[in-house]
PDB file of C-alpha atoms and ligand atoms in Angstrom:
ATOM      1  CA  MET Y   1     208.483  70.202  98.957  1.00  0.00           C
ATOM      2  CA  GLN Y   2     208.469  71.604 102.477  1.00  0.00           C
ATOM      3  CA  LEU Y   3     212.272  71.711 102.809  1.00  0.00           C
ATOM      4  CA  LEU Y   4     212.496  74.000  99.776  1.00  0.00           C
ATOM      5  CA  LYS Y   5     209.603  76.245 100.820  1.00  0.00           C
ATOM      6  CA  ASP Y   6     211.228  76.713 104.233  1.00  0.00           C
ATOM      7  CA  ARG Y   7     214.539  77.577 102.569  1.00  0.00           C
ATOM      8  CA  ILE Y   8     212.910  80.091 100.221  1.00  0.00           C
ATOM      9  CA  ARG Y   9     211.158  81.738 103.204  1.00  0.00           C
ATOM     10  CA  LYS Y  10     214.441  81.840 105.125  1.00  0.00           C
ATOM     11  CA  ASP Y  11     216.883  82.917 102.418  1.00  0.00           C
ATOM     12  CA  GLY Y  12     214.835  84.119  99.422  1.00  0.00           C
ATOM     13  CA  LYS Y  13     214.554  87.824  98.725  1.00  0.00           C
ATOM     14  CA  VAL Y  14     211.529  89.320  97.037  1.00  0.00           C
ATOM     15  CA  GLY Y  15     212.685  91.988  94.619  1.00  0.00           C
ATOM     16  CA  ALA Y  16     210.841  94.630  92.648  1.00  0.00           C
ATOM     17  CA  GLY Y  17     209.086  93.485  89.488  1.00  0.00           C
ATOM     18  CA  ASN Y  18     208.061  90.144  90.979  1.00  0.00           C
ATOM     19  CA  VAL Y  19     211.573  88.742  90.892  1.00  0.00           C
ATOM     20  CA  LEU Y  20     212.516  86.195  93.532  1.00  0.00           C
ATOM     21  CA  LYS Y  21     216.223  86.185  94.352  1.00  0.00           C
ATOM     22  CA  VAL Y  22     217.597  82.901  95.611  1.00  0.00           C
ATOM     23  CA  ASP Y  23     221.260  83.561  94.928  1.00  0.00           C
ATOM     24  CA  SER Y  24     222.452  82.203  98.280  1.00  0.00           C
ATOM     25  CA  PHE Y  25     221.459  78.579  97.538  1.00  0.00           C
ATOM     26  CA  LEU Y  26     220.263  78.189  93.934  1.00  0.00           C
ATOM     27  CA  ASN Y  27     221.326  80.754  91.337  1.00  0.00           C
ATOM     28  CA  HIS Y  28     224.778  81.867  92.384  1.00  0.00           C
ATOM     29  CA  GLN Y  29     226.067  80.025  95.448  1.00  0.00           C
ATOM     30  CA  MET Y  30     224.684  76.481  95.158  1.00  0.00           C
ATOM     31  CA  ASP Y  31     223.624  74.193  98.024  1.00  0.00           C
ATOM     32  CA  ILE Y  32     224.537  70.795  96.613  1.00  0.00           C
ATOM     33  CA  GLN Y  33     223.008  68.827  99.517  1.00  0.00           C
ATOM     34  CA  LEU Y  34     219.718  70.556  98.774  1.00  0.00           C
ATOM     35  CA  PHE Y  35     220.105  69.828  95.027  1.00  0.00           C
ATOM     36  CA  ASP Y  36     220.555  66.176  95.948  1.00  0.00           C
ATOM     37  CA  GLN Y  37     217.181  66.275  97.727  1.00  0.00           C
ATOM     38  CA  PHE Y  38     215.653  67.770  94.565  1.00  0.00           C
ATOM     39  CA  GLY Y  39     216.996  64.790  92.611  1.00  0.00           C
ATOM     40  CA  LYS Y  40     215.502  62.290  95.041  1.00  0.00           C
ATOM     41  CA  GLU Y  41     212.159  64.100  94.976  1.00  0.00           C
ATOM     42  CA  PHE Y  42     211.993  64.159  91.155  1.00  0.00           C
ATOM     43  CA  LYS Y  43     213.001  60.496  91.052  1.00  0.00           C
ATOM     44  CA  LYS Y  44     210.001  59.757  93.300  1.00  0.00           C
ATOM     45  CA  ARG Y  45     207.613  61.919  91.301  1.00  0.00           C
ATOM     46  CA  PHE Y  46     208.653  60.383  87.976  1.00  0.00           C
ATOM     47  CA  ALA Y  47     209.042  56.845  89.352  1.00  0.00           C
ATOM     48  CA  ASP Y  48     206.428  55.549  86.908  1.00  0.00           C
ATOM     49  CA  LYS Y  49     208.378  56.851  83.899  1.00  0.00           C
ATOM     50  CA  GLU Y  50     211.371  55.710  81.928  1.00  0.00           C
ATOM     51  CA  ILE Y  51     213.898  58.536  81.502  1.00  0.00           C
ATOM     52  CA  ASN Y  52     217.234  58.243  79.720  1.00  0.00           C
ATOM     53  CA  LYS Y  53     218.240  61.879  79.314  1.00  0.00           C
ATOM     54  CA  ILE Y  54     217.914  65.182  81.138  1.00  0.00           C
ATOM     55  CA  LEU Y  55     217.743  68.372  79.109  1.00  0.00           C
ATOM     56  CA  THR Y  56     218.263  71.823  80.586  1.00  0.00           C
ATOM     57  CA  ILE Y  57     219.244  75.298  79.433  1.00  0.00           C
ATOM     58  CA  GLU Y  58     222.368  77.282  80.241  1.00  0.00           C
ATOM     59  CA  ALA Y  59     223.392  78.721  82.547  1.00  0.00           C
ATOM     60  CA  SER Y  60     221.623  78.333  85.880  1.00  0.00           C
ATOM     61  CA  GLY Y  61     219.891  75.073  84.988  1.00  0.00           C
ATOM     62  CA  ILE Y  62     223.138  73.181  84.484  1.00  0.00           C
ATOM     63  CA  GLY Y  63     224.332  72.802  88.072  1.00  0.00           C
ATOM     64  CA  ILE Y  64     220.905  71.682  89.258  1.00  0.00           C
ATOM     65  CA  ALA Y  65     220.443  69.262  86.361  1.00  0.00           C
ATOM     66  CA  CYS Y  66     223.839  67.656  86.989  1.00  0.00           C
ATOM     67  CA  VAL Y  67     223.056  66.838  90.606  1.00  0.00           C
ATOM     68  CA  VAL Y  68     219.480  65.761  89.796  1.00  0.00           C
ATOM     69  CA  ALA Y  69     220.842  63.487  87.039  1.00  0.00           C
ATOM     70  CA  GLN Y  70     222.746  61.484  89.627  1.00  0.00           C
ATOM     71  CA  SER Y  71     219.419  60.257  91.024  1.00  0.00           C
ATOM     72  CA  PHE Y  72     218.423  59.084  87.530  1.00  0.00           C
ATOM     73  CA  ASN Y  73     221.883  57.922  86.463  1.00  0.00           C
ATOM     74  CA  VAL Y  74     221.463  59.490  83.014  1.00  0.00           C
ATOM     75  CA  PRO Y  75     223.461  62.085  81.041  1.00  0.00           C
ATOM     76  CA  VAL Y  76     222.653  65.789  81.057  1.00  0.00           C
ATOM     77  CA  LEU Y  77     222.368  67.748  77.842  1.00  0.00           C
ATOM     78  CA  PHE Y  78     222.130  71.523  77.994  1.00  0.00           C
ATOM     79  CA  ALA Y  79     220.747  73.803  75.301  1.00  0.00           C
ATOM     80  CA  LYS Y  80     223.224  76.531  74.450  1.00  0.00           C
ATOM     81  CA  LYS Y  81     222.141  80.111  74.038  1.00  0.00           C
ATOM     82  CA  THR Y  82     223.470  81.652  70.877  1.00  0.00           C
ATOM     83  CA  LYS Y  83     223.232  84.872  68.953  1.00  0.00           C
ATOM     84  CA  THR Y  84     224.495  83.420  65.702  1.00  0.00           C
ATOM     85  CA  LYS Y  85     222.059  81.344  63.703  1.00  0.00           C
ATOM     86  CA  ASN Y  86     223.580  78.012  62.848  1.00  0.00           C
ATOM     87  CA  ILE Y  87     222.845  77.156  59.231  1.00  0.00           C
ATOM     88  CA  ALA Y  88     224.900  74.010  58.873  1.00  0.00           C
ATOM     89  CA  GLY Y  89     221.941  71.865  59.888  1.00  0.00           C
ATOM     90  CA  GLU Y  90     223.654  69.756  62.500  1.00  0.00           C
ATOM     91  CA  VAL Y  91     221.735  71.365  65.354  1.00  0.00           C
ATOM     92  CA  TYR Y  92     218.116  71.715  66.419  1.00  0.00           C
ATOM     93  CA  THR Y  93     217.291  75.320  67.079  1.00  0.00           C
ATOM     94  CA  SER Y  94     214.457  77.180  68.724  1.00  0.00           C
ATOM     95  CA  ARG Y  95     213.726  80.756  69.745  1.00  0.00           C
ATOM     96  CA  VAL Y  96     213.147  81.925  73.322  1.00  0.00           C
ATOM     97  CA  GLU Y  97     211.551  85.245  74.130  1.00  0.00           C
ATOM     98  CA  SER Y  98     212.573  86.076  77.678  1.00  0.00           C
ATOM     99  CA  PHE Y  99     210.146  88.542  79.240  1.00  0.00           C
ATOM    100  CA  THR Y 100     212.117  88.498  82.480  1.00  0.00           C
ATOM    101  CA  HIS Y 101     215.324  89.564  80.790  1.00  0.00           C
ATOM    102  CA  GLY Y 102     213.677  91.454  77.921  1.00  0.00           C
ATOM    103  CA  ARG Y 103     215.680  89.554  75.294  1.00  0.00           C
ATOM    104  CA  ILE Y 104     215.170  87.160  72.438  1.00  0.00           C
ATOM    105  CA  TYR Y 105     217.727  84.449  71.849  1.00  0.00           C
ATOM    106  CA  ASP Y 106     218.118  81.197  69.966  1.00  0.00           C
ATOM    107  CA  ILE Y 107     218.894  77.950  71.738  1.00  0.00           C
ATOM    108  CA  ILE Y 108     220.568  74.989  70.091  1.00  0.00           C
ATOM    109  CA  VAL Y 109     221.408  71.359  70.758  1.00  0.00           C
ATOM    110  CA  ALA Y 110     223.485  69.134  68.516  1.00  0.00           C
ATOM    111  CA  LYS Y 111     221.411  66.558  66.637  1.00  0.00           C
ATOM    112  CA  GLU Y 112     223.876  63.836  67.573  1.00  0.00           C
ATOM    113  CA  PHE Y 113     222.869  64.086  71.243  1.00  0.00           C
ATOM    114  CA  LEU Y 114     219.067  64.130  70.967  1.00  0.00           C
ATOM    115  CA  GLY Y 115     216.757  62.025  68.833  1.00  0.00           C
ATOM    116  CA  LYS Y 116     214.313  59.165  68.429  1.00  0.00           C
ATOM    117  CA  GLY Y 117     214.542  56.725  71.316  1.00  0.00           C
ATOM    118  CA  ASP Y 118     215.399  59.396  73.872  1.00  0.00           C
ATOM    119  CA  LYS Y 119     212.979  59.793  76.779  1.00  0.00           C
ATOM    120  CA  VAL Y 120     213.610  63.272  78.058  1.00  0.00           C
ATOM    121  CA  LEU Y 121     213.042  64.985  81.394  1.00  0.00           C
ATOM    122  CA  LEU Y 122     213.426  68.771  81.286  1.00  0.00           C
ATOM    123  CA  ILE Y 123     214.932  70.426  84.351  1.00  0.00           C
ATOM    124  CA  ASP Y 124     215.108  74.148  85.085  1.00  0.00           C
ATOM    125  CA  ASP Y 125     215.448  76.430  88.068  1.00  0.00           C
ATOM    126  CA  PHE Y 126     212.479  78.754  87.461  1.00  0.00           C
ATOM    127  CA  LEU Y 127     209.252  78.579  85.499  1.00  0.00           C
ATOM    128  CA  ALA Y 128     207.576  81.954  85.051  1.00  0.00           C
ATOM    129  CA  ASN Y 129     205.892  82.741  81.729  1.00  0.00           C
ATOM    130  CA  GLY Y 130     207.060  79.443  80.322  1.00  0.00           C
ATOM    131  CA  ALA Y 131     209.105  80.725  77.386  1.00  0.00           C
ATOM    132  CA  ALA Y 132     212.327  78.930  78.326  1.00  0.00           C
ATOM    133  CA  LEU Y 133     210.509  75.632  78.832  1.00  0.00           C
ATOM    134  CA  GLU Y 134     208.591  76.041  75.571  1.00  0.00           C
ATOM    135  CA  GLY Y 135     211.889  76.535  73.743  1.00  0.00           C
ATOM    136  CA  LEU Y 136     213.197  73.271  75.197  1.00  0.00           C
ATOM    137  CA  ILE Y 137     209.934  71.486  74.360  1.00  0.00           C
ATOM    138  CA  ASP Y 138     210.266  72.603  70.719  1.00  0.00           C
ATOM    139  CA  LEU Y 139     213.788  71.159  70.546  1.00  0.00           C
ATOM    140  CA  VAL Y 140     212.561  67.822  71.897  1.00  0.00           C
ATOM    141  CA  LYS Y 141     209.644  67.741  69.434  1.00  0.00           C
ATOM    142  CA  ASP Y 142     211.900  68.582  66.470  1.00  0.00           C
ATOM    143  CA  SER Y 143     214.307  65.826  67.434  1.00  0.00           C
ATOM    144  CA  GLY Y 144     211.656  63.086  67.510  1.00  0.00           C
ATOM    145  CA  ALA Y 145     212.522  62.281  71.137  1.00  0.00           C
ATOM    146  CA  GLU Y 146     209.787  61.603  73.680  1.00  0.00           C
ATOM    147  CA  LEU Y 147     209.040  64.329  76.211  1.00  0.00           C
ATOM    148  CA  VAL Y 148     208.397  62.689  79.580  1.00  0.00           C
ATOM    149  CA  GLY Y 149     207.832  65.907  81.511  1.00  0.00           C
ATOM    150  CA  ALA Y 150     209.449  68.846  83.240  1.00  0.00           C
ATOM    151  CA  GLY Y 151     210.901  69.152  86.734  1.00  0.00           C
ATOM    152  CA  ILE Y 152     211.030  72.721  88.002  1.00  0.00           C
ATOM    153  CA  ILE Y 153     212.512  73.936  91.266  1.00  0.00           C
ATOM    154  CA  ILE Y 154     210.487  77.152  91.675  1.00  0.00           C
ATOM    155  CA  GLU Y 155     207.372  77.936  89.665  1.00  0.00           C
ATOM    156  CA  LYS Y 156     205.937  81.431  89.814  1.00  0.00           C
ATOM    157  CA  GLY Y 157     202.331  80.339  89.529  1.00  0.00           C
ATOM    158  CA  PHE Y 158     200.982  83.847  89.146  1.00  0.00           C
ATOM    159  CA  GLN Y 159     202.755  84.233  85.788  1.00  0.00           C
ATOM    160  CA  GLY Y 160     200.743  81.358  84.360  1.00  0.00           C
ATOM    161  CA  GLY Y 161     203.347  79.495  82.296  1.00  0.00           C
ATOM    162  CA  GLY Y 162     203.073  76.266  84.289  1.00  0.00           C
ATOM    163  CA  ASP Y 163     199.302  76.049  84.190  1.00  0.00           C
ATOM    164  CA  ARG Y 164     199.281  76.782  80.456  1.00  0.00           C
ATOM    165  CA  LEU Y 165     201.739  73.965  79.799  1.00  0.00           C
ATOM    166  CA  ARG Y 166     199.760  71.558  82.027  1.00  0.00           C
ATOM    167  CA  GLU Y 167     196.600  72.423  80.104  1.00  0.00           C
ATOM    168  CA  ALA Y 168     198.515  71.589  76.919  1.00  0.00           C
ATOM    169  CA  GLY Y 169     199.069  68.112  78.365  1.00  0.00           C
ATOM    170  CA  ILE Y 170     202.649  68.460  79.557  1.00  0.00           C
ATOM    171  CA  ARG Y 171     203.517  66.952  82.897  1.00  0.00           C
ATOM    172  CA  VAL Y 172     205.061  69.745  84.944  1.00  0.00           C
ATOM    173  CA  GLU Y 173     206.262  68.904  88.456  1.00  0.00           C
ATOM    174  CA  SER Y 174     207.325  71.948  90.475  1.00  0.00           C
ATOM    175  CA  LEU Y 175     208.899  71.577  93.911  1.00  0.00           C
ATOM    176  CA  ALA Y 176     207.535  74.937  95.092  1.00  0.00           C
ATOM    177  CA  ILE Y 177     204.835  77.032  93.474  1.00  0.00           C
ATOM    178  CA  VAL Y 178     204.739  80.690  94.486  1.00  0.00           C
ATOM    179  CA  ASP Y 179     201.225  82.086  94.153  1.00  0.00           C
ATOM    180  CA  SER Y 180     202.034  85.624  95.257  1.00  0.00           C
ATOM    181  CA  MET Y 181     204.858  87.750  96.617  1.00  0.00           C
ATOM    182  CA  ASP Y 182     205.003  91.152  98.252  1.00  0.00           C
ATOM    183  CA  ASP Y 183     208.271  93.022  97.812  1.00  0.00           C
ATOM    184  CA  GLU Y 184     207.444  95.616 100.455  1.00  0.00           C
ATOM    185  CA  LYS Y 185     206.568  93.145 103.211  1.00  0.00           C
ATOM    186  CA  GLY Y 186     208.910  90.479 101.834  1.00  0.00           C
ATOM    187  CA  THR Y 187     206.148  87.860 102.128  1.00  0.00           C
ATOM    188  CA  ILE Y 188     205.663  84.823  99.911  1.00  0.00           C
ATOM    189  CA  VAL Y 189     202.511  82.723  99.578  1.00  0.00           C
ATOM    190  CA  PHE Y 190     202.915  79.196  98.230  1.00  0.00           C
ATOM    191  CA  ARG Y 191     200.221  77.229  96.447  1.00  0.00           C
ATOM    192  CA  GLY Y 192     198.638  74.814  98.893  1.00  0.00           C
ATOM    193  CA  ASP Y 193     199.369  77.018 101.913  1.00  0.00           C
ATOM    194  CA  GLU Y 194     196.552  78.406 104.006  1.00  0.00           C
TER     195      GLU Y 194
HETATM  196  P1  5GP P   1     210.155  82.042  81.714  1.00  0.00           P
HETATM  197  O1  5GP P   1     210.779  81.779  80.387  1.00  0.00           O
HETATM  198  O2  5GP P   1     209.377  80.854  82.253  1.00  0.00           O
HETATM  199  O3  5GP P   1     209.354  83.309  81.776  1.00  0.00           O
HETATM  200  O4  5GP P   1     211.334  82.319  82.729  1.00  0.00           O
HETATM  201  C1  5GP P   1     212.220  81.304  82.996  1.00  0.00           C
HETATM  202  C2  5GP P   1     213.615  81.822  83.216  1.00  0.00           C
HETATM  203  O5  5GP P   1     213.648  83.172  83.681  1.00  0.00           O
HETATM  204  C3  5GP P   1     214.287  81.000  84.274  1.00  0.00           C
HETATM  205  O6  5GP P   1     215.139  80.053  83.665  1.00  0.00           O
HETATM  206  C4  5GP P   1     215.049  81.990  85.111  1.00  0.00           C
HETATM  207  O7  5GP P   1     216.386  82.066  84.659  1.00  0.00           O
HETATM  208  C5  5GP P   1     214.409  83.310  84.868  1.00  0.00           C
HETATM  209  N1  5GP P   1     213.504  83.783  85.933  1.00  0.00           N
HETATM  210  C6  5GP P   1     212.180  84.058  85.805  1.00  0.00           C
HETATM  211  N2  5GP P   1     211.668  84.561  86.939  1.00  0.00           N
HETATM  212  C7  5GP P   1     212.670  84.580  87.839  1.00  0.00           C
HETATM  213  C8  5GP P   1     212.767  84.986  89.216  1.00  0.00           C
HETATM  214  O8  5GP P   1     211.817  85.459  89.866  1.00  0.00           O
HETATM  215  N3  5GP P   1     213.983  84.845  89.820  1.00  0.00           N
HETATM  216  C9  5GP P   1     215.056  84.338  89.160  1.00  0.00           C
HETATM  217  N4  5GP P   1     216.188  84.211  89.855  1.00  0.00           N
HETATM  218  N5  5GP P   1     215.013  83.964  87.863  1.00  0.00           N
HETATM  219  C10 5GP P   1     213.836  84.073  87.198  1.00  0.00           C
END
């Protein structure tokens, strides 16, 4: 999506450790007009699919998912991060190992909001190693819902998570795929660019 690539080039900051900071329009301050364009783009890309629920993960996925959901006219469910294991059995739970943040956490969704008959689109801001998305995929599988695919705003292609998931047969649509970044020069190369 050219609009997004241009915005990343203009306002994105390449940090040490291959971290891309997009706090001015995506992860802290949020450009809602731009989010609306994301929604329209995903609606186009998944036009052949029936979707009745969007699933994301707290925290930064929620704002994006809410605006995107307006293009689909479906509810948004977000997986909650938790440190306490829920043993009561009324939630689906899965474990996420975040390499970026160097943490392991459990994510949960209530069984009453996800199950057979749901056709789920996953939405998240970043896809790097793929751990967050895999955690969400596990929740969908456990629930018996159908996984339609994943819509990602920025995929860091060089970390390999997206390609691994595609090879596993999951439809991953990313609006911008970063193939390399240079924190000294501040340059970003997108997949598909010369
Ligand atoms: P993964 O689980 O795919 O390795 O990483 C996904 C999560 O890590 C995203 O939801 C995002 O919060 C965070 N993340 C990974 N790489 C970056 C990055 O370069 N910049 C920002 N802002 N977040 C990132």
